Tab-separated table of N, CA, C and O in Angstrom:
chain	number	residue	atom	x	y	z
A	1	MET	N	250.597	0.867	33.140
A	1	MET	CA	251.362	1.061	34.346
A	1	MET	C	250.780	2.206	35.178
A	1	MET	O	250.792	2.142	36.393
A	2	ASN	N	250.284	3.216	34.473
A	2	ASN	CA	249.711	4.364	35.145
A	2	ASN	C	248.435	3.968	35.905
A	2	ASN	O	248.181	4.457	37.004
A	3	ARG	N	247.628	3.083	35.305
A	3	ARG	CA	246.399	2.610	35.965
A	3	ARG	C	246.725	1.809	37.211
A	3	ARG	O	246.038	1.902	38.224
A	4	LEU	N	247.749	1.001	37.133
A	4	LEU	CA	248.160	0.185	38.273
A	4	LEU	C	248.617	1.075	39.427
A	4	LEU	O	248.290	0.810	40.588
A	5	GLY	N	249.305	2.138	39.133
A	5	GLY	CA	249.748	3.079	40.163
A	5	GLY	C	248.563	3.810	40.793
A	5	GLY	O	248.517	4.036	42.011
A	6	ALA	N	247.587	4.190	39.976
A	6	ALA	CA	246.408	4.881	40.492
A	6	ALA	C	245.597	3.948	41.398
A	6	ALA	O	245.102	4.360	42.452
A	7	LEU	N	245.476	2.690	40.989
A	7	LEU	CA	244.750	1.717	41.799
A	7	LEU	C	245.462	1.473	43.129
A	7	LEU	O	244.830	1.411	44.181
A	8	GLY	N	246.771	1.360	43.079
A	8	GLY	CA	247.546	1.161	44.306
A	8	GLY	C	247.420	2.351	45.238
A	8	GLY	O	247.285	2.194	46.455
A	9	GLY	N	247.447	3.559	44.701
A	9	GLY	CA	247.299	4.767	45.521
A	9	GLY	C	245.916	4.841	46.162
A	9	GLY	O	245.778	5.220	47.329
A	10	ALA	N	244.892	4.442	45.408
A	10	ALA	CA	243.539	4.452	45.955
A	10	ALA	C	243.410	3.433	47.077
A	10	ALA	O	242.765	3.696	48.100
A	11	LEU	N	244.024	2.278	46.922
A	11	LEU	CA	243.986	1.262	47.975
A	11	LEU	C	244.717	1.719	49.228
A	11	LEU	O	244.260	1.463	50.356
A	12	ILE	N	245.825	2.408	49.049
A	12	ILE	CA	246.579	2.909	50.203
A	12	ILE	C	245.766	3.969	50.946
A	12	ILE	O	245.685	3.963	52.182
A	13	LEU	N	245.114	4.870	50.219
A	13	LEU	CA	244.286	5.897	50.856
A	13	LEU	C	243.089	5.271	51.587
A	13	LEU	O	242.760	5.683	52.710
A	14	ALA	N	242.454	4.287	50.964
A	14	ALA	CA	241.318	3.632	51.608
A	14	ALA	C	241.760	2.889	52.869
A	14	ALA	O	241.070	2.908	53.894
A	15	GLY	N	242.914	2.235	52.807
A	15	GLY	CA	243.426	1.523	53.976
A	15	GLY	C	243.778	2.469	55.108
A	15	GLY	O	243.501	2.196	56.281
A	16	ALA	N	244.382	3.616	54.776
A	16	ALA	CA	244.743	4.587	55.804
A	16	ALA	C	243.491	5.196	56.434
A	16	ALA	O	243.416	5.387	57.654
A	17	TRP	N	242.461	5.459	55.613
A	17	TRP	CA	241.219	6.032	56.139
A	17	TRP	C	240.518	5.031	57.057
A	17	TRP	O	240.033	5.394	58.117
A	18	SER	N	240.473	3.772	56.658
A	18	SER	CA	239.796	2.772	57.488
A	18	SER	C	240.579	2.512	58.775
A	18	SER	O	239.986	2.246	59.820
A	19	ALA	N	241.888	2.586	58.713
A	19	ALA	CA	242.680	2.374	59.928
A	19	ALA	C	242.440	3.490	60.935
A	19	ALA	O	242.322	3.228	62.137
A	20	THR	N	242.322	4.734	60.471
A	20	THR	CA	242.065	5.832	61.410
A	20	THR	C	240.642	5.755	61.962
A	20	THR	O	240.413	6.067	63.127
A	21	SER	N	239.698	5.309	61.145
A	21	SER	CA	238.322	5.206	61.650
A	21	SER	C	238.209	4.066	62.658
A	21	SER	O	237.479	4.172	63.645
A	22	VAL	N	238.940	2.982	62.455
A	22	VAL	CA	238.938	1.883	63.415
A	22	VAL	C	239.595	2.332	64.717
A	22	VAL	O	239.127	1.993	65.808
A	23	ALA	N	240.636	3.124	64.619
A	23	ALA	CA	241.302	3.616	65.816
A	23	ALA	C	240.375	4.531	66.610
A	23	ALA	O	240.387	4.516	67.839
A	24	ASP	N	239.547	5.335	65.933
A	24	ASP	CA	238.593	6.179	66.634
A	24	ASP	C	237.523	5.339	67.330
A	24	ASP	O	237.085	5.661	68.424
A	25	GLU	N	237.110	4.248	66.716
A	25	GLU	CA	236.096	3.379	67.309
A	25	GLU	C	236.622	2.675	68.554
A	25	GLU	O	235.873	2.405	69.473
A	26	VAL	N	237.900	2.372	68.572
A	26	VAL	CA	238.477	1.670	69.711
A	26	VAL	C	238.463	2.559	70.943
A	26	VAL	O	238.305	2.077	72.059
A	27	LYS	N	238.553	3.853	70.766
A	27	LYS	CA	238.580	4.772	71.888
A	27	LYS	C	237.250	4.784	72.651
A	27	LYS	O	237.238	4.930	73.856
A	28	SER	N	236.142	4.667	71.942
A	28	SER	CA	234.845	4.731	72.621
A	28	SER	C	234.384	3.319	72.983
A	28	SER	O	234.307	2.453	72.131
A	29	PRO	N	234.079	3.091	74.263
A	29	PRO	CA	233.624	1.753	74.661
A	29	PRO	C	232.193	1.517	74.166
A	29	PRO	O	231.369	2.425	74.140
A	30	SER	N	231.922	0.302	73.783
A	30	SER	CA	230.567	-0.052	73.366
A	30	SER	C	230.195	-1.367	74.032
A	30	SER	O	231.032	-2.244	74.229
A	31	SER	N	228.944	-1.464	74.402
A	31	SER	CA	228.464	-2.679	75.030
A	31	SER	C	227.093	-3.015	74.454
A	31	SER	O	226.457	-2.196	73.796
A	32	ALA	N	226.648	-4.214	74.742
A	32	ALA	CA	225.353	-4.647	74.224
A	32	ALA	C	224.220	-3.826	74.820
A	32	ALA	O	223.261	-3.483	74.129
A	33	SER	N	224.313	-3.486	76.090
A	33	SER	CA	223.246	-2.703	76.718
A	33	SER	C	223.163	-1.304	76.117
A	33	SER	O	222.074	-0.742	75.982
A	34	MET	N	224.304	-0.732	75.720
A	34	MET	CA	224.290	0.576	75.101
A	34	MET	C	223.612	0.499	73.728
A	34	MET	O	222.793	1.349	73.381
A	35	LEU	N	223.917	-0.536	72.971
A	35	LEU	CA	223.296	-0.689	71.661
A	35	LEU	C	221.798	-0.934	71.796
A	35	LEU	O	221.001	-0.424	71.004
A	36	LEU	N	221.378	-1.709	72.797
A	36	LEU	CA	219.949	-1.947	73.000
A	36	LEU	C	219.224	-0.686	73.435
A	36	LEU	O	218.089	-0.441	73.027
A	37	SER	N	219.866	0.125	74.264
A	37	SER	CA	219.220	1.361	74.709
A	37	SER	C	219.096	2.358	73.557
A	37	SER	O	218.146	3.144	73.526
A	38	ILE	N	220.009	2.336	72.618
A	38	ILE	CA	219.926	3.228	71.469
A	38	ILE	C	218.799	2.786	70.540
A	38	ILE	O	218.044	3.595	70.018
A	39	SER	N	218.663	1.477	70.331
A	39	SER	CA	217.687	0.983	69.361
A	39	SER	C	216.303	0.763	69.953
A	39	SER	O	215.359	0.549	69.215
A	40	SER	N	216.135	0.828	71.273
A	40	SER	CA	214.816	0.578	71.869
A	40	SER	C	213.928	1.805	71.719
A	40	SER	O	214.400	2.939	71.761
A	41	PRO	N	212.623	1.591	71.536
A	41	PRO	CA	211.720	2.739	71.436
A	41	PRO	C	211.543	3.408	72.803
A	41	PRO	O	211.618	2.762	73.838
A	42	ILE	N	211.306	4.688	72.762
A	42	ILE	CA	211.122	5.436	74.005
A	42	ILE	C	209.689	5.210	74.475
A	42	ILE	O	208.735	5.431	73.734
A	43	SER	N	209.547	4.724	75.692
A	43	SER	CA	208.210	4.478	76.235
A	43	SER	C	208.010	5.338	77.471
A	43	SER	O	208.953	5.669	78.184
A	44	GLU	N	206.747	5.680	77.717
A	44	GLU	CA	206.463	6.502	78.876
A	44	GLU	C	206.417	5.639	80.135
A	44	GLU	O	206.257	4.429	80.067
A	45	THR	N	206.551	6.278	81.247
A	45	THR	CA	206.566	5.544	82.504
A	45	THR	C	205.179	4.997	82.819
A	45	THR	O	204.175	5.436	82.250
A	46	ARG	N	205.130	4.057	83.735
A	46	ARG	CA	203.868	3.425	84.104
A	46	ARG	C	202.902	4.437	84.695
A	46	ARG	O	201.711	4.448	84.384
A	47	ASP	N	203.401	5.314	85.553
A	47	ASP	CA	202.548	6.315	86.189
A	47	ASP	C	201.975	7.296	85.168
A	47	ASP	O	200.792	7.655	85.236
A	48	ALA	N	202.800	7.726	84.220
A	48	ALA	CA	202.322	8.669	83.203
A	48	ALA	C	201.268	8.009	82.317
A	48	ALA	O	200.260	8.634	81.965
A	49	ALA	N	201.465	6.752	81.963
A	49	ALA	CA	200.479	6.043	81.140
A	49	ALA	C	199.175	5.850	81.901
A	49	ALA	O	198.088	5.987	81.333
A	50	PHE	N	199.259	5.540	83.184
A	50	PHE	CA	198.059	5.352	83.996
A	50	PHE	C	197.285	6.656	84.123
A	50	PHE	O	196.059	6.683	83.974
A	51	ASP	N	197.987	7.759	84.379
A	51	ASP	CA	197.327	9.059	84.497
A	51	ASP	C	196.671	9.464	83.183
A	51	ASP	O	195.559	9.993	83.160
A	52	ARG	N	197.346	9.210	82.065
A	52	ARG	CA	196.786	9.548	80.755
A	52	ARG	C	195.541	8.718	80.477
A	52	ARG	O	194.544	9.218	79.957
A	53	ALA	N	195.577	7.437	80.849
A	53	ALA	CA	194.424	6.572	80.630
A	53	ALA	C	193.228	7.001	81.470
A	53	ALA	O	192.080	6.860	81.039
A	54	LEU	N	193.470	7.517	82.660
A	54	LEU	CA	192.369	7.987	83.495
A	54	LEU	C	191.726	9.252	82.933
A	54	LEU	O	190.527	9.465	83.085
A	55	LYS	N	192.516	10.085	82.277
A	55	LYS	CA	191.993	11.339	81.751
A	55	LYS	C	191.246	11.153	80.430
A	55	LYS	O	190.400	11.971	80.088
A	56	GLU	N	191.556	10.109	79.674
A	56	GLU	CA	190.909	9.886	78.386
A	56	GLU	C	189.463	9.449	78.587
A	56	GLU	O	189.122	8.806	79.572
A	57	THR	N	188.630	9.816	77.631
A	57	THR	CA	187.236	9.382	77.699
A	57	THR	C	187.149	7.938	77.236
A	57	THR	O	187.838	7.521	76.308
A	58	GLY	N	186.291	7.187	77.867
A	58	GLY	CA	186.130	5.779	77.533
A	58	GLY	C	185.156	5.599	76.380
A	58	GLY	O	184.634	6.564	75.816
A	59	PRO	N	184.882	4.347	76.030
A	59	PRO	CA	183.917	4.094	74.964
A	59	PRO	C	182.513	4.465	75.436
A	59	PRO	O	182.233	4.470	76.644
A	60	PRO	N	181.619	4.776	74.516
A	60	PRO	CA	180.264	5.141	74.938
A	60	PRO	C	179.573	3.954	75.600
A	60	PRO	O	179.805	2.799	75.246
A	61	ALA	N	178.729	4.259	76.564
A	61	ALA	CA	178.034	3.199	77.292
A	61	ALA	C	177.019	2.522	76.376
A	61	ALA	O	176.363	3.172	75.560
A	62	ARG	N	176.899	1.220	76.517
A	62	ARG	CA	175.933	0.477	75.722
A	62	ARG	C	174.547	0.640	76.325
A	62	ARG	O	174.386	0.720	77.538
A	63	ARG	N	173.592	0.646	75.440
A	63	ARG	CA	172.215	0.706	75.906
A	63	ARG	C	171.843	-0.664	76.457
A	63	ARG	O	172.129	-1.687	75.844
A	64	PRO	N	171.177	-0.708	77.623
A	64	PRO	CA	170.815	-2.006	78.178
A	64	PRO	C	169.745	-2.705	77.352
A	64	PRO	O	169.696	-3.919	77.297
A	65	ASP	N	168.885	-1.919	76.702
A	65	ASP	CA	167.885	-2.539	75.846
A	65	ASP	C	168.421	-2.571	74.418
A	65	ASP	O	169.217	-1.750	74.012
A	66	GLY	N	167.984	-3.535	73.679
A	66	GLY	CA	168.466	-3.679	72.308
A	66	GLY	C	167.731	-2.756	71.357
A	66	GLY	O	166.697	-2.170	71.672
A	67	GLU	N	168.304	-2.620	70.175
A	67	GLU	CA	167.696	-1.818	69.129
A	67	GLU	C	166.993	-2.771	68.167
A	67	GLU	O	167.626	-3.628	67.554
A	68	VAL	N	165.677	-2.657	68.048
A	68	VAL	CA	164.897	-3.568	67.213
A	68	VAL	C	165.073	-3.171	65.752
A	68	VAL	O	164.875	-2.010	65.379
A	69	GLN	N	165.464	-4.137	64.923
A	69	GLN	CA	165.671	-3.930	63.499
A	69	GLN	C	164.341	-4.132	62.756
A	69	GLN	O	163.413	-4.736	63.282
A	70	PRO	N	164.241	-3.634	61.513
A	70	PRO	CA	162.985	-3.776	60.758
A	70	PRO	C	162.581	-5.239	60.500
A	70	PRO	O	161.391	-5.529	60.377
A	71	ASP	N	163.536	-6.158	60.440
A	71	ASP	CA	163.194	-7.559	60.171
A	71	ASP	C	162.796	-8.313	61.435
A	71	ASP	O	162.529	-9.510	61.388
A	72	GLY	N	162.746	-7.662	62.576
A	72	GLY	CA	162.338	-8.297	63.817
A	72	GLY	C	163.500	-8.744	64.678
A	72	GLY	O	163.315	-9.133	65.825
A	73	SER	N	164.716	-8.707	64.167
A	73	SER	CA	165.875	-9.075	64.975
A	73	SER	C	166.226	-7.929	65.913
A	73	SER	O	165.788	-6.798	65.731
A	74	VAL	N	166.995	-8.222	66.932
A	74	VAL	CA	167.377	-7.224	67.924
A	74	VAL	C	168.894	-7.096	67.897
A	74	VAL	O	169.609	-8.090	67.863
A	75	ARG	N	169.372	-5.869	67.929
A	75	ARG	CA	170.811	-5.617	67.871
A	75	ARG	C	171.276	-5.055	69.203
A	75	ARG	O	170.780	-4.050	69.686
A	76	TYR	N	172.267	-5.741	69.807
A	76	TYR	CA	172.906	-5.302	71.051
A	76	TYR	C	174.352	-4.951	70.717
A	76	TYR	O	175.205	-5.822	70.673
A	77	GLY	N	174.642	-3.704	70.455
A	77	GLY	CA	175.999	-3.303	70.070
A	77	GLY	C	176.348	-3.899	68.718
A	77	GLY	O	175.715	-3.622	67.709
A	78	SER	N	177.353	-4.778	68.675
A	78	SER	CA	177.730	-5.421	67.418
A	78	SER	C	177.125	-6.815	67.293
A	78	SER	O	177.357	-7.499	66.307
A	79	LEU	N	176.341	-7.237	68.279
A	79	LEU	CA	175.724	-8.555	68.281
A	79	LEU	C	174.272	-8.440	67.825
A	79	LEU	O	173.521	-7.605	68.314
A	80	THR	N	173.876	-9.266	66.862
A	80	THR	CA	172.506	-9.290	66.380
A	80	THR	C	171.882	-10.618	66.750
A	80	THR	O	172.448	-11.674	66.466
A	81	VAL	N	170.714	-10.579	67.393
A	81	VAL	CA	170.002	-11.784	67.800
A	81	VAL	C	168.734	-11.887	66.963
A	81	VAL	O	167.930	-10.959	66.920
A	82	THR	N	168.562	-13.037	66.307
A	82	THR	CA	167.378	-13.279	65.506
A	82	THR	C	166.649	-14.467	66.086
A	82	THR	O	167.231	-15.538	66.255
A	83	VAL	N	165.355	-14.305	66.394
A	83	VAL	CA	164.520	-15.390	66.891
A	83	VAL	C	163.484	-15.679	65.808
A	83	VAL	O	162.716	-14.799	65.424
A	84	ARG	N	163.480	-16.905	65.328
A	84	ARG	CA	162.549	-17.272	64.261
A	84	ARG	C	161.405	-18.084	64.857
A	84	ARG	O	161.605	-18.917	65.722
A	85	ASN	N	160.251	-17.859	64.334
A	85	ASN	CA	159.066	-18.584	64.762
A	85	ASN	C	158.971	-19.869	63.938
A	85	ASN	O	158.864	-19.809	62.719
A	86	PRO	N	158.996	-21.049	64.568
A	86	PRO	CA	158.947	-22.289	63.787
A	86	PRO	C	157.550	-22.590	63.250
A	86	PRO	O	157.394	-23.460	62.396
A	87	CYS	N	156.557	-21.879	63.712
A	87	CYS	CA	155.193	-22.145	63.266
A	87	CYS	C	154.897	-21.354	61.999
A	87	CYS	O	155.221	-20.178	61.899
A	88	PRO	N	154.235	-21.984	61.026
A	88	PRO	CA	153.813	-21.230	59.844
A	88	PRO	C	152.768	-20.185	60.235
A	88	PRO	O	152.067	-20.318	61.227
A	89	THR	N	152.664	-19.139	59.440
A	89	THR	CA	151.742	-18.057	59.750
A	89	THR	C	150.297	-18.560	59.699
A	89	THR	O	149.897	-19.240	58.766
A	90	GLY	N	149.503	-18.235	60.708
A	90	GLY	CA	148.099	-18.587	60.741
A	90	GLY	C	147.803	-19.942	61.347
A	90	GLY	O	146.658	-20.303	61.535
A	91	THR	N	148.771	-20.751	61.630
A	91	THR	CA	148.546	-22.066	62.241
A	91	THR	C	149.313	-22.147	63.540
A	91	THR	O	150.260	-21.397	63.774
A	92	HIS	N	148.906	-23.072	64.358
A	92	HIS	CA	149.613	-23.248	65.616
A	92	HIS	C	149.894	-24.730	65.801
A	92	HIS	O	148.984	-25.545	65.838
A	93	TYR	N	151.132	-25.080	65.872
A	93	TYR	CA	151.531	-26.474	66.066
A	93	TYR	C	152.193	-26.607	67.416
A	93	TYR	O	153.005	-25.766	67.799
A	94	GLU	N	151.857	-27.646	68.121
A	94	GLU	CA	152.520	-27.959	69.378
A	94	GLU	C	153.729	-28.814	69.035
A	94	GLU	O	153.560	-29.929	68.529
A	95	LEU	N	154.893	-28.317	69.270
A	95	LEU	CA	156.100	-29.101	68.995
A	95	LEU	C	156.320	-30.079	70.135
A	95	LEU	O	156.280	-29.685	71.310
A	96	PRO	N	156.542	-31.366	69.835
A	96	PRO	CA	156.787	-32.330	70.910
A	96	PRO	C	158.146	-32.077	71.549
A	96	PRO	O	159.094	-31.659	70.894
A	97	LEU	N	158.220	-32.305	72.836
A	97	LEU	CA	159.484	-32.172	73.531
A	97	LEU	C	160.395	-33.319	73.119
A	97	LEU	O	159.930	-34.420	72.825
A	98	PRO	N	161.684	-33.118	73.083
A	98	PRO	CA	162.585	-34.185	72.704
A	98	PRO	C	162.517	-35.342	73.691
A	98	PRO	O	162.455	-35.143	74.898
A	99	GLY	N	162.465	-36.571	73.184
A	99	GLY	CA	162.438	-37.761	74.024
A	99	GLY	C	161.049	-38.110	74.536
A	99	GLY	O	160.897	-39.040	75.304
A	100	ARG	N	160.019	-37.380	74.131
A	100	ARG	CA	158.645	-37.671	74.570
A	100	ARG	C	157.871	-38.314	73.422
A	100	ARG	O	158.079	-37.996	72.263
A	101	VAL	N	156.966	-39.173	73.759
A	101	VAL	CA	156.140	-39.842	72.758
A	101	VAL	C	154.837	-39.080	72.641
A	101	VAL	O	154.238	-38.700	73.642
A	102	ARG	N	154.374	-38.859	71.394
A	102	ARG	CA	153.103	-38.194	71.186
A	102	ARG	C	151.948	-39.096	71.584
A	102	ARG	O	151.955	-40.290	71.346
A	103	LYS	N	150.935	-38.557	72.159
A	103	LYS	CA	149.742	-39.337	72.547
A	103	LYS	C	148.672	-39.228	71.518
A	103	LYS	O	148.464	-38.301	70.855
């Protein structure tokens, strides 16, 4: 019987506490726009972002000529161009043009 009384008293206290907290919430108006403004990240204005971007240093300029690699390929920034010679070393073959008949 004592446990039942303690449980009932705890329920009454919890109900009274929740009722007062709900009453406090009713006093303050809330809207969807207020909740969105609270949860949205703070962003800088367009003018401030533009001014900051103008002051920052840009990426380094690319060299107009490529950097020749030891294997003979040429590197332009992150792009590597490899040109292979279809002729075997020491010989010279005339490759026929596509659609032409050899004479």
